[in-house]
PDB file of C-alpha atoms in Angstrom:
ATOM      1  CA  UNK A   1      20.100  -6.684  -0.838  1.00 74.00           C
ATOM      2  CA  UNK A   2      19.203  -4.583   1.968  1.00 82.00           C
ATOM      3  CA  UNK A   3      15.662  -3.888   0.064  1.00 93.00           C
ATOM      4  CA  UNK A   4      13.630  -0.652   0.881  1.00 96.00           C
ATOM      5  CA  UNK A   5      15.368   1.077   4.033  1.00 96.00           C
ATOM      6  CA  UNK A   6      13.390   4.209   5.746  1.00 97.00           C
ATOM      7  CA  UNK A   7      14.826   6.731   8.454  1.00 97.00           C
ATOM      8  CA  UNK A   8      14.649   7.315  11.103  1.00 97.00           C
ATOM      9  CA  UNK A   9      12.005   4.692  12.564  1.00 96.00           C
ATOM     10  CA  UNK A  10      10.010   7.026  14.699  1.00 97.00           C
ATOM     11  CA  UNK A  11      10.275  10.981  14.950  1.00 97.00           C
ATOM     12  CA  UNK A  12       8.730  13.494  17.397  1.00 97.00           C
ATOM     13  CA  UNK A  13       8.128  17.025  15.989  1.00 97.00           C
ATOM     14  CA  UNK A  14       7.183  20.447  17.225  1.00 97.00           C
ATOM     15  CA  UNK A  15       3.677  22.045  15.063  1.00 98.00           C
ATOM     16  CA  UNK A  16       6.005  24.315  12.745  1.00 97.00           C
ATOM     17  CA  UNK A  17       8.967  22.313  12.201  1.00 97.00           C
ATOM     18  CA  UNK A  18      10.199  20.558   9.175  1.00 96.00           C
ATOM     19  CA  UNK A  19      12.306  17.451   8.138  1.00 96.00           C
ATOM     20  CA  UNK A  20      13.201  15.010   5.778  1.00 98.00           C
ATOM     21  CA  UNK A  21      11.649  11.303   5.698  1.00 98.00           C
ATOM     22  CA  UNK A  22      14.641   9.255   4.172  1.00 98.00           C
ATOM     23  CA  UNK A  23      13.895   6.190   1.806  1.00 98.00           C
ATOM     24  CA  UNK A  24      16.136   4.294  -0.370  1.00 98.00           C
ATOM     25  CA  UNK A  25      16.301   0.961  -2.325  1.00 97.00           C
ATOM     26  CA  UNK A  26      18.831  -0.799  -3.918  1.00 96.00           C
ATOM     27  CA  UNK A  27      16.971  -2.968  -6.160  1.00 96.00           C
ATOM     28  CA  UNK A  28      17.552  -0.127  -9.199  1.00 95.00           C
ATOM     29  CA  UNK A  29      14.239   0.298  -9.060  1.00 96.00           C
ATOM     30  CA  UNK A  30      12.653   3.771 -11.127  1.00 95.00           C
ATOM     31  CA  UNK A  31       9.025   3.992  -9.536  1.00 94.00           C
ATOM     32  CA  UNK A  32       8.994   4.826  -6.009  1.00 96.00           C
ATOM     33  CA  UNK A  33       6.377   6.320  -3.824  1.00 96.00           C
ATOM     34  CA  UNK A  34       5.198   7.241  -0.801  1.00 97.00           C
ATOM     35  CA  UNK A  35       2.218   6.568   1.332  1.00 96.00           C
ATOM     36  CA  UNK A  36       0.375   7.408   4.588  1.00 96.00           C
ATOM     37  CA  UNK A  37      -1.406   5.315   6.572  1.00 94.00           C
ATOM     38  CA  UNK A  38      -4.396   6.366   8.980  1.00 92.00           C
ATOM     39  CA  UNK A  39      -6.639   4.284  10.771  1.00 84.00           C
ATOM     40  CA  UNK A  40      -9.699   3.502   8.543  1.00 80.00           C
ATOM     41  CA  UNK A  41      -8.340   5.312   6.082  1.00 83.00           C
ATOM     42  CA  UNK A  42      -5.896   2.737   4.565  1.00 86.00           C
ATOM     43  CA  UNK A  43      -3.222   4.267   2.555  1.00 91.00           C
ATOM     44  CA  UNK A  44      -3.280   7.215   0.638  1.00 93.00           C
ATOM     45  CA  UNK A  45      -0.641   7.753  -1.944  1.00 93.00           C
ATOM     46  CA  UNK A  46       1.157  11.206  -1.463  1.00 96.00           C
ATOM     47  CA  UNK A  47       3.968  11.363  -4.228  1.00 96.00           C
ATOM     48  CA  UNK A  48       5.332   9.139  -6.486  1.00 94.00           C
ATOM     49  CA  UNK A  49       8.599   9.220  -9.313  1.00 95.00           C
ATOM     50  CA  UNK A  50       8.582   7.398 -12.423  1.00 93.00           C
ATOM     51  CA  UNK A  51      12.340   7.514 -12.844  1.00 94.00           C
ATOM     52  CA  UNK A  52      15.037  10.526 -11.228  1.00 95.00           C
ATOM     53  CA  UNK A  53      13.954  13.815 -12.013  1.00 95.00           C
ATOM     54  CA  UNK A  54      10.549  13.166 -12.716  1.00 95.00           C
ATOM     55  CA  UNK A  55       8.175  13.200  -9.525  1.00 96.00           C
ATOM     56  CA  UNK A  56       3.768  13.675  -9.801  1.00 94.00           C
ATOM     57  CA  UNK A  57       1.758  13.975  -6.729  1.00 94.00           C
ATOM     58  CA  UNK A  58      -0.487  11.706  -5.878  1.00 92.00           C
ATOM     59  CA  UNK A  59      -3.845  11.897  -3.376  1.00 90.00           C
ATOM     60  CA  UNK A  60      -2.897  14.033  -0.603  1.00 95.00           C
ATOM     61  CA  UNK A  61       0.472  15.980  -1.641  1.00 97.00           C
ATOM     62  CA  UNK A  62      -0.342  19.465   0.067  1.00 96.00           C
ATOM     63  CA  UNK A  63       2.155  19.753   2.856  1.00 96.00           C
ATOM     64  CA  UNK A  64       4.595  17.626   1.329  1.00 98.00           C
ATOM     65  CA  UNK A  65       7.305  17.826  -1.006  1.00 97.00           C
ATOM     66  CA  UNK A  66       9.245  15.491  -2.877  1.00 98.00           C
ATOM     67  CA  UNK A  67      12.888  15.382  -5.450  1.00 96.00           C
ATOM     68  CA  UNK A  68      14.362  12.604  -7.096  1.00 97.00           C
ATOM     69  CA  UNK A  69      17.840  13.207  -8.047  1.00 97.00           C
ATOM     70  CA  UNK A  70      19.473   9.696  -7.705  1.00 97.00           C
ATOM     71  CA  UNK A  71      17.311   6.529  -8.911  1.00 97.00           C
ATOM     72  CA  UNK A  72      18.394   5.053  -5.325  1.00 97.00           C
ATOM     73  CA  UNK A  73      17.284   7.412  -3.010  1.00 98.00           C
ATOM     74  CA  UNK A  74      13.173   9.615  -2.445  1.00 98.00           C
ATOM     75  CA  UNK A  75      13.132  11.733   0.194  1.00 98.00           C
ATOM     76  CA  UNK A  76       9.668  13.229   1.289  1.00 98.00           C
ATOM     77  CA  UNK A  77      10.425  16.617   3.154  1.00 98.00           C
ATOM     78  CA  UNK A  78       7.197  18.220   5.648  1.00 97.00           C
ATOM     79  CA  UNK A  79       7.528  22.236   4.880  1.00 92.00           C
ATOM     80  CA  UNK A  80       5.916  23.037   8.306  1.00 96.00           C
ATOM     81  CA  UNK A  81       5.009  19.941  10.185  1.00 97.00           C
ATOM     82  CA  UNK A  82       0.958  20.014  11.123  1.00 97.00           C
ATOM     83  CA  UNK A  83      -0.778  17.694  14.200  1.00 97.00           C
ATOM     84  CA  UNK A  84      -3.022  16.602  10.889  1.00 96.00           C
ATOM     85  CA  UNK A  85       0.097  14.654   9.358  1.00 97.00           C
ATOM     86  CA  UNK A  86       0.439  12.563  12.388  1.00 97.00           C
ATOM     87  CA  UNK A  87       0.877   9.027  10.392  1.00 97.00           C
ATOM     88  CA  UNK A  88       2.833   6.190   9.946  1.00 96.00           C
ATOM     89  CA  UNK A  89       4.633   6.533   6.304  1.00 97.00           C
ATOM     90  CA  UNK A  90       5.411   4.010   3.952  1.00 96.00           C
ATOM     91  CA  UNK A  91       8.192   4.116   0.737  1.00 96.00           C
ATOM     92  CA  UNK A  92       7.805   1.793  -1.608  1.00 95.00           C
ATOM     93  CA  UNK A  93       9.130   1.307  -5.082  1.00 95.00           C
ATOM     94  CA  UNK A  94       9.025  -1.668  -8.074  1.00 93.00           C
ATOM     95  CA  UNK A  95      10.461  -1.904 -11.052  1.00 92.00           C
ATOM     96  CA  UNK A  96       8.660   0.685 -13.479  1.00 87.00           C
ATOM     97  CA  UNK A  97       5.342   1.292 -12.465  1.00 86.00           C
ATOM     98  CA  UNK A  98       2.434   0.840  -9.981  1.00 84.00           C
ATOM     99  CA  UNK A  99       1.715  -2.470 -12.188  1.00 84.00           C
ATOM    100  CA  UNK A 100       3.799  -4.652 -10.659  1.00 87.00           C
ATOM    101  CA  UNK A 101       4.763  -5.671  -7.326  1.00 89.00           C
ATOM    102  CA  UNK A 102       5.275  -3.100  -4.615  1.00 91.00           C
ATOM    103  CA  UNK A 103       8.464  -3.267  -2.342  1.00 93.00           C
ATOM    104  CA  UNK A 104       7.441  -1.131   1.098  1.00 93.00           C
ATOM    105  CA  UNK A 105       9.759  -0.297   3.565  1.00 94.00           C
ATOM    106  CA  UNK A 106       9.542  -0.767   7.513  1.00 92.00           C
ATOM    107  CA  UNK A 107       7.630   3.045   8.055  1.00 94.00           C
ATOM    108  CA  UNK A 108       8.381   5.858   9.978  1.00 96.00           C
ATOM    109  CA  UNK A 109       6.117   6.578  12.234  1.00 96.00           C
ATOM    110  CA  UNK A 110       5.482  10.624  12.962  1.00 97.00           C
ATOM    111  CA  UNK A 111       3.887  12.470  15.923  1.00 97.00           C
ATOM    112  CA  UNK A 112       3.423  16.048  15.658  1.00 97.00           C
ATOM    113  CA  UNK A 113       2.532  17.954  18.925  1.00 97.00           C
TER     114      UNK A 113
ATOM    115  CA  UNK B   1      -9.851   8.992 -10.370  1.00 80.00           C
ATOM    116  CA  UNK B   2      -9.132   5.094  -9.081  1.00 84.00           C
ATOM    117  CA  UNK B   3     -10.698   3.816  -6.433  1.00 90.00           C
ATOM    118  CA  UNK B   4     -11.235   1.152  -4.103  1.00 93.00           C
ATOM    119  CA  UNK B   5     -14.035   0.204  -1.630  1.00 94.00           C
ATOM    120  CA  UNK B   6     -13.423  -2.510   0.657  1.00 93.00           C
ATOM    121  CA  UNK B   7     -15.661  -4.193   3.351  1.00 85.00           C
ATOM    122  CA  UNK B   8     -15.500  -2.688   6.506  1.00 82.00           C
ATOM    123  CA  UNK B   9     -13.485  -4.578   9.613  1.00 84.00           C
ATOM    124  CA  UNK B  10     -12.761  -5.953  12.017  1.00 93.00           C
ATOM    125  CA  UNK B  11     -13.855  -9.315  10.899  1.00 96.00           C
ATOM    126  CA  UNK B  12     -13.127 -12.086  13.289  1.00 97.00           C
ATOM    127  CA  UNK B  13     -13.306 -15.902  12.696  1.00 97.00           C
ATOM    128  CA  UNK B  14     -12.816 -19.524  14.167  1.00 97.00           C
ATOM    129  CA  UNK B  15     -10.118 -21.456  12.583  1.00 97.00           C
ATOM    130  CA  UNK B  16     -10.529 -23.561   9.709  1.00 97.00           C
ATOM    131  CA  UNK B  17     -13.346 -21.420   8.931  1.00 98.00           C
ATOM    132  CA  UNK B  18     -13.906 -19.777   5.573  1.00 98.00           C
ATOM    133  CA  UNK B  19     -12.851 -16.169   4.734  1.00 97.00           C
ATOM    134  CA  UNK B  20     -14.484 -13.346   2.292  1.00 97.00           C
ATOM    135  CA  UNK B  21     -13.232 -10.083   2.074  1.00 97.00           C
ATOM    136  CA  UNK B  22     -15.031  -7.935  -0.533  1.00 97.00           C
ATOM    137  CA  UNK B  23     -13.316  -5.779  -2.726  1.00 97.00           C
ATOM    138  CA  UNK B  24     -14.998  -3.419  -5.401  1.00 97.00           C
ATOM    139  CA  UNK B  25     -13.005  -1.150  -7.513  1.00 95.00           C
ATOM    140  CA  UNK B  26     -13.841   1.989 -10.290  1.00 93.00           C
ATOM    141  CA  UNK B  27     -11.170   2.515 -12.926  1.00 89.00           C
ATOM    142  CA  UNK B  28     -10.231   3.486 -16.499  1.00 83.00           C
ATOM    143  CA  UNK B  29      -8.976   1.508 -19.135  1.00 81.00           C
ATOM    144  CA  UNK B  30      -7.394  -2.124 -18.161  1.00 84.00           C
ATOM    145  CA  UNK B  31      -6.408  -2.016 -14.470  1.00 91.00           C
ATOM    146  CA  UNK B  32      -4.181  -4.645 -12.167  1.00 93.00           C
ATOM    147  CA  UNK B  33      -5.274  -5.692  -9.064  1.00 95.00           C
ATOM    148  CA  UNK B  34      -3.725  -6.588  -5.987  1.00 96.00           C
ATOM    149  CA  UNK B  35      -4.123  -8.109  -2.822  1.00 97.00           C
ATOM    150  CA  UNK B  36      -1.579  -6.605   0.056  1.00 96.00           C
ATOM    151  CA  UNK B  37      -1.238  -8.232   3.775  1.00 96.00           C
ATOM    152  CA  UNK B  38       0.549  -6.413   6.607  1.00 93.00           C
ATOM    153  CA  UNK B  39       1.035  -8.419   9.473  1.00 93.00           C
ATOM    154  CA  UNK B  40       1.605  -6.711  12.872  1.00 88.00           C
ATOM    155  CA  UNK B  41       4.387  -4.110  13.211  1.00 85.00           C
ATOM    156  CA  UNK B  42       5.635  -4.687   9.396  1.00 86.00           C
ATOM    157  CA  UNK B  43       5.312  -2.618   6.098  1.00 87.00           C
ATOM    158  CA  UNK B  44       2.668  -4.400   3.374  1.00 91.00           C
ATOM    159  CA  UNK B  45       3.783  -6.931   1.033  1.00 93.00           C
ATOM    160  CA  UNK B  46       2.075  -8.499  -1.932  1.00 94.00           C
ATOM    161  CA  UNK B  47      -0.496 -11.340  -1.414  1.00 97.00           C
ATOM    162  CA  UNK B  48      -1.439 -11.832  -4.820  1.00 97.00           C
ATOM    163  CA  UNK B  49      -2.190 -10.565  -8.340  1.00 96.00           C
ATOM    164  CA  UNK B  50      -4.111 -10.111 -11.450  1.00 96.00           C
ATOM    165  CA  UNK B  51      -3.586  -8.275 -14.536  1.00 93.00           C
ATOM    166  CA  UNK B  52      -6.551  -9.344 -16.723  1.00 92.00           C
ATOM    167  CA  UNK B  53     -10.221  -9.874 -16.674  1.00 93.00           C
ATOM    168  CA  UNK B  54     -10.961 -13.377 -15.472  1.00 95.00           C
ATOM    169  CA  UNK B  55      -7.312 -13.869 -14.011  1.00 96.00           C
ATOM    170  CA  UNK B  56      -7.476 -15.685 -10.803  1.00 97.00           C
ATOM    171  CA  UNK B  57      -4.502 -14.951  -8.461  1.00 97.00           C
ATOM    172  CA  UNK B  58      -3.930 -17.125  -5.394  1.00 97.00           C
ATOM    173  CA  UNK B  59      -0.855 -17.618  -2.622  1.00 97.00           C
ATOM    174  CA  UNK B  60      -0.724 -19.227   0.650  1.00 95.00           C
ATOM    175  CA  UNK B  61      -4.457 -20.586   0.016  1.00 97.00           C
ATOM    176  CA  UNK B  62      -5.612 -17.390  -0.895  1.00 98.00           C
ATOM    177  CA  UNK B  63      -7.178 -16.678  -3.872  1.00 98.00           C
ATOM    178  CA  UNK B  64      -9.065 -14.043  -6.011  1.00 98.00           C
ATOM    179  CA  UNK B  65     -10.477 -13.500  -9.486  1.00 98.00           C
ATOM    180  CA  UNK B  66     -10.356 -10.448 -11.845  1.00 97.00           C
ATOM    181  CA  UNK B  67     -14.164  -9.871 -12.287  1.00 96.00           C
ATOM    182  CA  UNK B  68     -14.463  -7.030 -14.981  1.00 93.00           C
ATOM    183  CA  UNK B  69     -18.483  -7.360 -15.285  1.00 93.00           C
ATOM    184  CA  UNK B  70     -18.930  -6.708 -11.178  1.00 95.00           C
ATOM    185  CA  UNK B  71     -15.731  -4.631 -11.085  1.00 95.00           C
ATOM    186  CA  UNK B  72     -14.809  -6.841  -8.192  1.00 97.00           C
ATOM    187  CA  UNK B  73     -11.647  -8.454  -6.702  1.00 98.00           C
ATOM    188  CA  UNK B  74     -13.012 -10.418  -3.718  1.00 98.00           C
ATOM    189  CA  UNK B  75     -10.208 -12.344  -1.216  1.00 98.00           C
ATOM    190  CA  UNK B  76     -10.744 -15.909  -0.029  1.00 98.00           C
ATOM    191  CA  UNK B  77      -9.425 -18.805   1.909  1.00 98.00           C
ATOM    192  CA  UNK B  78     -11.224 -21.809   2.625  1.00 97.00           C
ATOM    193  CA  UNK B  79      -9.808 -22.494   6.141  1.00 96.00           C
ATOM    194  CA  UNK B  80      -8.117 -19.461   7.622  1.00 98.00           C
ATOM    195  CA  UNK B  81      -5.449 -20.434  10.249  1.00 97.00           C
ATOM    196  CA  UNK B  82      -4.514 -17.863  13.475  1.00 97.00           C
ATOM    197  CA  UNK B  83      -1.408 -16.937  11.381  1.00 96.00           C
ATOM    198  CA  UNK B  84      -3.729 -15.333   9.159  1.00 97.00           C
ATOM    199  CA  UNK B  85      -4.380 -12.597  11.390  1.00 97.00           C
ATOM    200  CA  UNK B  86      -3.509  -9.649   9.357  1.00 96.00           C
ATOM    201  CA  UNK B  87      -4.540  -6.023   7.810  1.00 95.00           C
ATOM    202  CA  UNK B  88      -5.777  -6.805   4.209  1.00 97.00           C
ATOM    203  CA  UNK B  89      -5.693  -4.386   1.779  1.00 96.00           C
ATOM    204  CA  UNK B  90      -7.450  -4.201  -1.633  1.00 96.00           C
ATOM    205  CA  UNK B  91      -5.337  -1.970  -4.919  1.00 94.00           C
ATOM    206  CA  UNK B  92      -5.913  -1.268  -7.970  1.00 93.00           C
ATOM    207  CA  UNK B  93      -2.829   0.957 -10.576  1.00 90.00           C
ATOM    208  CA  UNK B  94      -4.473   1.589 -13.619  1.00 79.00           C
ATOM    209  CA  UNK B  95      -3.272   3.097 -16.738  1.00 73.00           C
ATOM    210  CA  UNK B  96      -1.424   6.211 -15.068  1.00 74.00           C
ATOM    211  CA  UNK B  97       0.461   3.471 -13.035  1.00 76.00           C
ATOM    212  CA  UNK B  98      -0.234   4.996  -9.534  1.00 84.00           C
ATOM    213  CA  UNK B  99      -1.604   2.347  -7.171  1.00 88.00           C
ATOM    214  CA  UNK B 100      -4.567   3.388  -5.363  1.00 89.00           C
ATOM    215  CA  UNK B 101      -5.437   1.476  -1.834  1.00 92.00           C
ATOM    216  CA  UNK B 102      -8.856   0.749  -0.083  1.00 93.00           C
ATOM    217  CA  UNK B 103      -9.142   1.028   3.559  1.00 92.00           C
ATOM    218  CA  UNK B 104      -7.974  -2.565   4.741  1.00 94.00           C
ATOM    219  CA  UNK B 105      -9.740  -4.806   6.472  1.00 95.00           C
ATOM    220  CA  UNK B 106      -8.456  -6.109  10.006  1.00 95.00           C
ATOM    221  CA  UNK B 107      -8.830 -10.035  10.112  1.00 97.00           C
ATOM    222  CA  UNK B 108      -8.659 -11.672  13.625  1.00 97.00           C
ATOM    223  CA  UNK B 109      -8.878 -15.270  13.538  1.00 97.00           C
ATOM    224  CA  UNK B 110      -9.021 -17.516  17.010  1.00 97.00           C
ATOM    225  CA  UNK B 111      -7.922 -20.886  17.782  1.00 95.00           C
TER     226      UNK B 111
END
């Protein structure tokens, strides 16, 4: 099992521009979510899916946006990349809830100039 | 909402000494708690657990109990070694299911 897998690693982007944070888990997993992490801020939960087709937002979703079509797969899209979401991003999922034991992924970390 | 309050960081110790981080939560209904470590350059992964009031959870000589009267889920380790070094973070998922992380605390322990 390859676990949680995130792309790309690291990403430089332009104030304005958008892209797609990739995450995916083979563990048939339904809850999966994604964080940020700032210093002294810890991590805030941005989005989260309970099962494909079924996504809520979670602390700080402006800016982001989220689909779950396939159980295996949670992208997080930025609409217009900001300097303010400058973070290193986390995926994580577990078996059907924020209960039980979160799997993260490696993070991508993002720079927006 | 959920949250968590942890003590601030960086705390830095001696080896073999003992460790407390503090860890206060507010939430609805019967909420798990959870202790995450992230060591340097990786993603979090669980420490340890508790899913009831009065639950102790403990893992690699780590251990903390589910206080419901104090709201409180405080970390410890009787002798921390320099492999201990570590971000430790504090959650709680209550009964929406979303898990809800404090700040972290940076430990730093010397040999």
């Amino acid at each position: 099992n390859a676990g949680v897998t995130q792309t790309p690693k690291f990403q430089v982007l332009k104030t304005g521009q958008s892209m797609t944070l990739q995450c995916a888990q083979d563990m048939n997993h339904e809850y999966m979510s994604w964080y940020r992490q700032d210093p002294g801020m810890g991590l805030r939960l941005i989005h989260y899916s309970v099962g494909a087709g079924i996504t809520d937002q979670g602390e700080v979703p402006n800016g982001y946006n989220v689909s779950r079509s396939t159980t295996e797969d949670f992208p997080l899209r930025l609409l217009s990349a900001a300097p303010s979401q400058t973070s290193v991003y986390f995926c994580a999922s577990s078996y059907s809830s924020g209960k039980e034991t979160q799997y993260f992924g490696p993070g991508t970390r993002l720079l927006v100039l | 909402g959920n949250s968590v309050t942890q003590m601030e960081g960086p705390v830095t110790l001696s080896e073999e000494a003992f460790l407390t981080i503090n860890c206060t939560y507010t939430a609805t209904g019967y909420p798990s708690l959870f202790w995450y470590v992230q060591y340097p350059g990786e993603g979090l992964q669980l420490l340890l657990k508790a899913t009831k009031a009065d639950d102790k959870g403990s893992n690699k000589g780590f251990e903390a109990t589910y206080r419901k009267e104090t709201t409180s889920f405080h970390l410890e380790k009787g002798s921390v070694q320099v492999s201990d070094s570590a971000v430790y973070f504090c959650a709680v998922s209550g009964n929406t299911g979303k898990l809800i992380f404090g700040q972290g605390t940076t430990l730093q322990v010397k040999p």
